[in-house]
PDB file of C-alpha atoms in Angstrom:
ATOM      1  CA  UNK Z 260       4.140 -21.860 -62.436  1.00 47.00           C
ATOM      2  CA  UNK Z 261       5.651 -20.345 -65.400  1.00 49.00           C
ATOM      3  CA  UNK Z 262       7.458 -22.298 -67.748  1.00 52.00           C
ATOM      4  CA  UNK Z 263      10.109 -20.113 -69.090  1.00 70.00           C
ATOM      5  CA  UNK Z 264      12.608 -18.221 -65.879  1.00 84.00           C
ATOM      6  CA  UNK Z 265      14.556 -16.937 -68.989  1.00 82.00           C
ATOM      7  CA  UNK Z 266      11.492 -14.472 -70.251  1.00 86.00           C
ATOM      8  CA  UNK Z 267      12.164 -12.962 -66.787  1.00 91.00           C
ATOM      9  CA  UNK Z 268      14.952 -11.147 -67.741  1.00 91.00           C
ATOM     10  CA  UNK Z 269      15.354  -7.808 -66.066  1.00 90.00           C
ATOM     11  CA  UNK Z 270      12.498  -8.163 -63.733  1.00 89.00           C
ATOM     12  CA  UNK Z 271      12.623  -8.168 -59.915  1.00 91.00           C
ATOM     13  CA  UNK Z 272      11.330 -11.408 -58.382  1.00 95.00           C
ATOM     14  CA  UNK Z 273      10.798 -11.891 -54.691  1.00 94.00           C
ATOM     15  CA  UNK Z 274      11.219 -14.777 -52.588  1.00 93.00           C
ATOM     16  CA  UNK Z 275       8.400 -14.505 -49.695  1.00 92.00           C
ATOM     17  CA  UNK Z 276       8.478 -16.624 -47.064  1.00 88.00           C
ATOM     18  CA  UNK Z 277       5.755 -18.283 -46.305  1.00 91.00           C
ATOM     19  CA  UNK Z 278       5.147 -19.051 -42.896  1.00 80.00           C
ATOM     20  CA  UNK Z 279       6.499 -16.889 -39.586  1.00 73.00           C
ATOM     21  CA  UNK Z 280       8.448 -20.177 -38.154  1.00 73.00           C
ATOM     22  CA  UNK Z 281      10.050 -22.291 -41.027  1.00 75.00           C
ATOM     23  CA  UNK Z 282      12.224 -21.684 -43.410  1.00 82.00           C
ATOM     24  CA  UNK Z 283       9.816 -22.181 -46.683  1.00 89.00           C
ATOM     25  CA  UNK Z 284       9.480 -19.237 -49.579  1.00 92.00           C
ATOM     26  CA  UNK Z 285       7.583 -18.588 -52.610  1.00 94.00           C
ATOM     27  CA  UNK Z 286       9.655 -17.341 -55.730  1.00 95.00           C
ATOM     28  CA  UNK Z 287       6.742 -14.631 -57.060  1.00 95.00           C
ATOM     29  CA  UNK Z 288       7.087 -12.328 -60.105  1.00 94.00           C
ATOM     30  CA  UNK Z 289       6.093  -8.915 -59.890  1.00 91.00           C
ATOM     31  CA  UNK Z 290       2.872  -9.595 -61.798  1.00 92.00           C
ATOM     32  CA  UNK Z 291       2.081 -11.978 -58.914  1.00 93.00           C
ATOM     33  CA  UNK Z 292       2.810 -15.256 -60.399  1.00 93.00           C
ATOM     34  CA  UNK Z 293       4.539 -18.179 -58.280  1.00 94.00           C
ATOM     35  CA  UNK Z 294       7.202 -19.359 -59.835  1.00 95.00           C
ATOM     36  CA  UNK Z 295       8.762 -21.708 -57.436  1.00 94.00           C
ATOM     37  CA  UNK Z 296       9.590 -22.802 -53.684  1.00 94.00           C
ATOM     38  CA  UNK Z 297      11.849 -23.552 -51.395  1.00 94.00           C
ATOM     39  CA  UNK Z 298      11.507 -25.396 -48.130  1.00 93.00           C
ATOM     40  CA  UNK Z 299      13.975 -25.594 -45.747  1.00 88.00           C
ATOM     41  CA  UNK Z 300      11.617 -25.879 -42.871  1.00 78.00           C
ATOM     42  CA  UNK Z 301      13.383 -29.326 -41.421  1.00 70.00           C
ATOM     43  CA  UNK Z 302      16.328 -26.869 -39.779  1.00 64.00           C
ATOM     44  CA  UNK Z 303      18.812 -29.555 -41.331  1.00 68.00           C
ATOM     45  CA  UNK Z 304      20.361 -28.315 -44.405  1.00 76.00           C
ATOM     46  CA  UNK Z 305      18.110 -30.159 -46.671  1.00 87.00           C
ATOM     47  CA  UNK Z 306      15.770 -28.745 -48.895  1.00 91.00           C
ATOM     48  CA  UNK Z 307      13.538 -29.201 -51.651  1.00 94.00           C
ATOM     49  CA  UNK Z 308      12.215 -27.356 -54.409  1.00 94.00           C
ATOM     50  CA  UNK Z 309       9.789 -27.132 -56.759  1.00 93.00           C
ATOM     51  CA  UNK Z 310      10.288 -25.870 -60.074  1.00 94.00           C
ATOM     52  CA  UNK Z 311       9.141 -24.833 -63.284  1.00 91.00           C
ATOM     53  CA  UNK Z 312      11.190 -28.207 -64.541  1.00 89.00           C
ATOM     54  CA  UNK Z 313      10.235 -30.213 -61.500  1.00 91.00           C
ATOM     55  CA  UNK Z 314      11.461 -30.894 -58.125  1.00 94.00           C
ATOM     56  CA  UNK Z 315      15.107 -30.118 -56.753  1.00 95.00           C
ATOM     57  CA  UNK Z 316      16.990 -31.971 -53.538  1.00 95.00           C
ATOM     58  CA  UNK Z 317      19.635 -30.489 -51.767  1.00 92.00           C
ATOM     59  CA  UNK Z 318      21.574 -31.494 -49.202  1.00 89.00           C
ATOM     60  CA  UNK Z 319      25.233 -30.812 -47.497  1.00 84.00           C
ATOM     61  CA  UNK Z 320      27.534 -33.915 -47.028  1.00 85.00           C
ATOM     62  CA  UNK Z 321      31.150 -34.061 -46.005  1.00 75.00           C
ATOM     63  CA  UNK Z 322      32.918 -33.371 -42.874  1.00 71.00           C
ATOM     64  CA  UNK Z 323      31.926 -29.668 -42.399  1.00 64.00           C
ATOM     65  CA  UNK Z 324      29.463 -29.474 -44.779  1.00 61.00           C
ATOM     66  CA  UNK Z 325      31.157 -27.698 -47.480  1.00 77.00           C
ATOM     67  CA  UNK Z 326      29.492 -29.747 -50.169  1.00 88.00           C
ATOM     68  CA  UNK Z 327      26.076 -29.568 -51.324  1.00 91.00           C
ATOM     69  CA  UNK Z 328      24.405 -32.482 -53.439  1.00 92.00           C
ATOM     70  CA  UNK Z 329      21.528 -31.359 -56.331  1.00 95.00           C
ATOM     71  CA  UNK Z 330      19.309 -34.066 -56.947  1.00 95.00           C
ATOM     72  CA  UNK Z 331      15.992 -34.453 -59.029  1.00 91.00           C
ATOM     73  CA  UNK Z 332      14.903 -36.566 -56.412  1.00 81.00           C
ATOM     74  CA  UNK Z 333      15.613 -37.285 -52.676  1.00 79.00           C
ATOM     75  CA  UNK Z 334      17.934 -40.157 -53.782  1.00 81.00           C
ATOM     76  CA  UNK Z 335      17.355 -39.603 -57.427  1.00 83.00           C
ATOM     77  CA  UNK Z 336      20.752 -39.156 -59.787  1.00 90.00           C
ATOM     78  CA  UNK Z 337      23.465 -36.064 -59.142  1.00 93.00           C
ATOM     79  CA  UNK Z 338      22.319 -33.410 -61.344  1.00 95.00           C
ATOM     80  CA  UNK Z 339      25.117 -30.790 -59.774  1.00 96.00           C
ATOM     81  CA  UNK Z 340      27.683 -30.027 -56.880  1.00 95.00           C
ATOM     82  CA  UNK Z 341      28.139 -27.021 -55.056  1.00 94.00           C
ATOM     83  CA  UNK Z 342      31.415 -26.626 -53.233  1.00 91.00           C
ATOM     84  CA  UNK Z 343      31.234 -23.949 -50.357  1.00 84.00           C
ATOM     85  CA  UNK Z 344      34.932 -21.457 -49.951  1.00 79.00           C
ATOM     86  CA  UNK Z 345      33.607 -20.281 -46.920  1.00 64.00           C
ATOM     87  CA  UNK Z 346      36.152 -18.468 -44.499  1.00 55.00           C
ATOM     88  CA  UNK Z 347      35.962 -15.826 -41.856  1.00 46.00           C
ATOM     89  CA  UNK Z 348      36.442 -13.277 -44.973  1.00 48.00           C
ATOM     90  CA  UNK Z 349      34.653 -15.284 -47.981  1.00 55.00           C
ATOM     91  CA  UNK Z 350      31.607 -16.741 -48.658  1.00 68.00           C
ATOM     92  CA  UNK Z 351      31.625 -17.768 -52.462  1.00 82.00           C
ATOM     93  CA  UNK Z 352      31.806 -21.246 -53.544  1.00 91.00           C
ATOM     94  CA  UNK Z 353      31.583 -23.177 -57.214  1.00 94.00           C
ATOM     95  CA  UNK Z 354      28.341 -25.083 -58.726  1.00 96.00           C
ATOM     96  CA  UNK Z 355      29.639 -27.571 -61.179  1.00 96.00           C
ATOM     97  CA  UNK Z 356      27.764 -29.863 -63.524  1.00 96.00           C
ATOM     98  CA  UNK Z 357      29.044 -33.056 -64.451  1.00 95.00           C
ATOM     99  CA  UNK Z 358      29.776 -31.826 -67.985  1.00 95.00           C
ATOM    100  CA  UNK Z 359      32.250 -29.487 -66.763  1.00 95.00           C
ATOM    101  CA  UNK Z 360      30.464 -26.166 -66.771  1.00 95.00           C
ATOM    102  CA  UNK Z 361      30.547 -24.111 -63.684  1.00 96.00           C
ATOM    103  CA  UNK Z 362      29.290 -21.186 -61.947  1.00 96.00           C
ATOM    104  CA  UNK Z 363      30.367 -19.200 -59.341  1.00 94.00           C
ATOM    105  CA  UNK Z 364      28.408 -17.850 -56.089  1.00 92.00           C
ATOM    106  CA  UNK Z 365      29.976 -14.395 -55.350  1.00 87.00           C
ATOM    107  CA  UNK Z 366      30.012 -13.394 -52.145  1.00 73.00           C
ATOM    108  CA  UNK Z 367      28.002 -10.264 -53.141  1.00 76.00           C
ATOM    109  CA  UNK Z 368      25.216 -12.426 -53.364  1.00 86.00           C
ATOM    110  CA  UNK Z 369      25.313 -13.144 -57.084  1.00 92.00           C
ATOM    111  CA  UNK Z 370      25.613 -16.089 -59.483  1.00 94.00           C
ATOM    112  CA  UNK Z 371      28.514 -15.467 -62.365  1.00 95.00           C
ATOM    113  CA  UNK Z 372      30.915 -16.719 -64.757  1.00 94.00           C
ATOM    114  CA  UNK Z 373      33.884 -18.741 -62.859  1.00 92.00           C
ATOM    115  CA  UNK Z 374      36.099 -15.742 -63.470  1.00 91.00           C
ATOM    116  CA  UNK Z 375      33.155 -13.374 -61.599  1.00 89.00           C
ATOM    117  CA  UNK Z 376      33.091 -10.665 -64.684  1.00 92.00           C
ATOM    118  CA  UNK Z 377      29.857 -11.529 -66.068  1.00 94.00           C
ATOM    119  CA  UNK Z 378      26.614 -11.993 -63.862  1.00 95.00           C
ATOM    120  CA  UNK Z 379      24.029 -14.151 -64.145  1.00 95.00           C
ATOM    121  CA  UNK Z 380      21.956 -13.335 -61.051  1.00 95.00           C
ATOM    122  CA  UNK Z 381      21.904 -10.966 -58.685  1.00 94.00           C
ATOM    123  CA  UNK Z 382      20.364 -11.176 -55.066  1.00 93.00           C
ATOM    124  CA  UNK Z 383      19.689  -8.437 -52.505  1.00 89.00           C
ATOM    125  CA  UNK Z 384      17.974  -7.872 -49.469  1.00 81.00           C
ATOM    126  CA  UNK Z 385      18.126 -10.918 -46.665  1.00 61.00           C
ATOM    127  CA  UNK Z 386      20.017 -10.679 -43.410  1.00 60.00           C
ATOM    128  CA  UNK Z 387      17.364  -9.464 -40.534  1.00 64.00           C
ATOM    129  CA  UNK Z 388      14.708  -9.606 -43.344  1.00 71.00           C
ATOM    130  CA  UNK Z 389      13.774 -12.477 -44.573  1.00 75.00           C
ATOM    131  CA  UNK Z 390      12.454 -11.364 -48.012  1.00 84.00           C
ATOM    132  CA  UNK Z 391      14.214 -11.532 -50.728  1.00 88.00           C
ATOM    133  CA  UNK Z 392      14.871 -10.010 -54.003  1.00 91.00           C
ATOM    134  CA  UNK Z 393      16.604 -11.869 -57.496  1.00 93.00           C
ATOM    135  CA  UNK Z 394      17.606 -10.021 -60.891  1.00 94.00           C
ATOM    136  CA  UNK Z 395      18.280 -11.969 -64.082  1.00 94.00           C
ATOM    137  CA  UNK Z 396      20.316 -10.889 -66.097  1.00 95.00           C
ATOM    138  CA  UNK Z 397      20.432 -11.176 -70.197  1.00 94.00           C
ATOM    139  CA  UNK Z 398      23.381 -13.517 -70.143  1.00 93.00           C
ATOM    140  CA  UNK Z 399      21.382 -15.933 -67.840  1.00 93.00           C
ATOM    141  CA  UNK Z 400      17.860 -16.003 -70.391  1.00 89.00           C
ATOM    142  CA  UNK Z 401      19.490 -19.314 -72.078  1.00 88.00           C
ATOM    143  CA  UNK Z 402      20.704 -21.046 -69.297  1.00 92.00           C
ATOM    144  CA  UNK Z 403      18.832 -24.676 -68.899  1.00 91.00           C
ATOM    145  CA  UNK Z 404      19.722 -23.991 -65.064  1.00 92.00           C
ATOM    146  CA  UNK Z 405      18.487 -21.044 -64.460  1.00 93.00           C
ATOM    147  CA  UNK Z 406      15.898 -22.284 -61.706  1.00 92.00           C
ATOM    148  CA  UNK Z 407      18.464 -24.094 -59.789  1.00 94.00           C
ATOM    149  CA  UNK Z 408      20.499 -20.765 -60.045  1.00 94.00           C
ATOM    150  CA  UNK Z 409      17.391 -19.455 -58.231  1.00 94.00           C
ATOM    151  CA  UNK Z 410      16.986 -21.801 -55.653  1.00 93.00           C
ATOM    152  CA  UNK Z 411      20.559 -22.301 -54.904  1.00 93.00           C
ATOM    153  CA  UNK Z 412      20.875 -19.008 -54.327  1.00 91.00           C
ATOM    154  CA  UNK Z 413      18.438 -18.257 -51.764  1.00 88.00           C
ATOM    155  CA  UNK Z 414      19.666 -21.728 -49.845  1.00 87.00           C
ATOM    156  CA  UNK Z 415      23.046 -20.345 -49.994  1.00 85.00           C
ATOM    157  CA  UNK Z 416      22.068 -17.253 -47.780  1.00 83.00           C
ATOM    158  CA  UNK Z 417      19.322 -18.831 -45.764  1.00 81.00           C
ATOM    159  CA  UNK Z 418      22.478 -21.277 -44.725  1.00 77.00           C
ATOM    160  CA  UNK Z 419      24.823 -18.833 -44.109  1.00 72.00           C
ATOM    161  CA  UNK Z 420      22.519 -16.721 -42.039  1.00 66.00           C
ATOM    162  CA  UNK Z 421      21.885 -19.966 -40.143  1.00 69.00           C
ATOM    163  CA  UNK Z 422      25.325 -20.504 -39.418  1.00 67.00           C
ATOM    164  CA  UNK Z 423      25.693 -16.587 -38.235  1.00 64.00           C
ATOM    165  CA  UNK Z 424      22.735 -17.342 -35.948  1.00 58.00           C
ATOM    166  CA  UNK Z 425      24.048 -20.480 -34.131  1.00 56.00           C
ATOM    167  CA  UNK Z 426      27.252 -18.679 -34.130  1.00 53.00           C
ATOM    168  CA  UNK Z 427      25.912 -16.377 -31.797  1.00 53.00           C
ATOM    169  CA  UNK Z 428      24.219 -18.712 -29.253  1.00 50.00           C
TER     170      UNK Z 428
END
């Protein structure tokens, strides 16, 4: 794996999944390279990661599962929160470090400032498919974060096309 997401900038990586029957993908770069995973395969909303920093744990907690821990390790200290705004309309929410800083998922599939003007990542493709694509963009090269940013985001839409799925059953 590559140890710098920020020299990415501008470049169109592609989550792959990996297998026809579980939720696990494969962050490549278009030279090929892997630069990390995501397994969701348990069909719980836990997941783990692996990283050019190391390995991520997330996991939803409260009531309706509108809170997701980040962990370094599967009960390892709380490295962020992500706080789902999901209504029938809205599907943003806010990741917030313990040091106060804080980004916000858009519901157009992006990672941005809290105020939404300037993006950080940008995600298409998904629904029926389930490849893919992220865009970094030059405000995000310095961000320490900027794997989680990755990973989040692709666990935010793999959940929420869950949730559309067992909504229709």
């Amino acid at each position: 794996m590559t140890s710098s997401l920020g020299s990415l900038v501008g470049q169109t990586l592609t989550w792959v999944p990996t297998t026809a029957w579980k939720d696990r993908y494969d962050l490549i770069a278009s030279d090929k390279t892997p630069l990390a995973t995501l397994d969701m395969s348990s069909w719980t909303s836990k997941a783990k990661a692996l990283v050019p920093e190391g390995t991520l744990f997330m996991h939803r907690e409260g009531w309706f599962g509108q809170k997701v821990a980040i962990s370094s390790g599967e009960h390892g200290p709380l490295l962020a929160t992500y706080r789902s705004e999901e209504s029938e309309y809205h599907h943003g929410g806010h990741l917030v470090f313990p040091d106060g800083r804080k980004f916000r998922w858009d519901p157009q599939k992006a990672w941005t400032d809290p105020t939404g003007h300037t993006t950080y990542v940008h995600f298409s493709g998904g629904g029926f498919s389930r490849t893919s694509t992220a865009v970094i963009h030059p405000q995000a090269a310095e961000i320490p974060e900027l794997a989680l940013l990755l990973v989040l985001g692709l666990y935010n839409k793999t959940i929420f096309w869950r949730n559309i799925l067992r909504w229709w059953r």
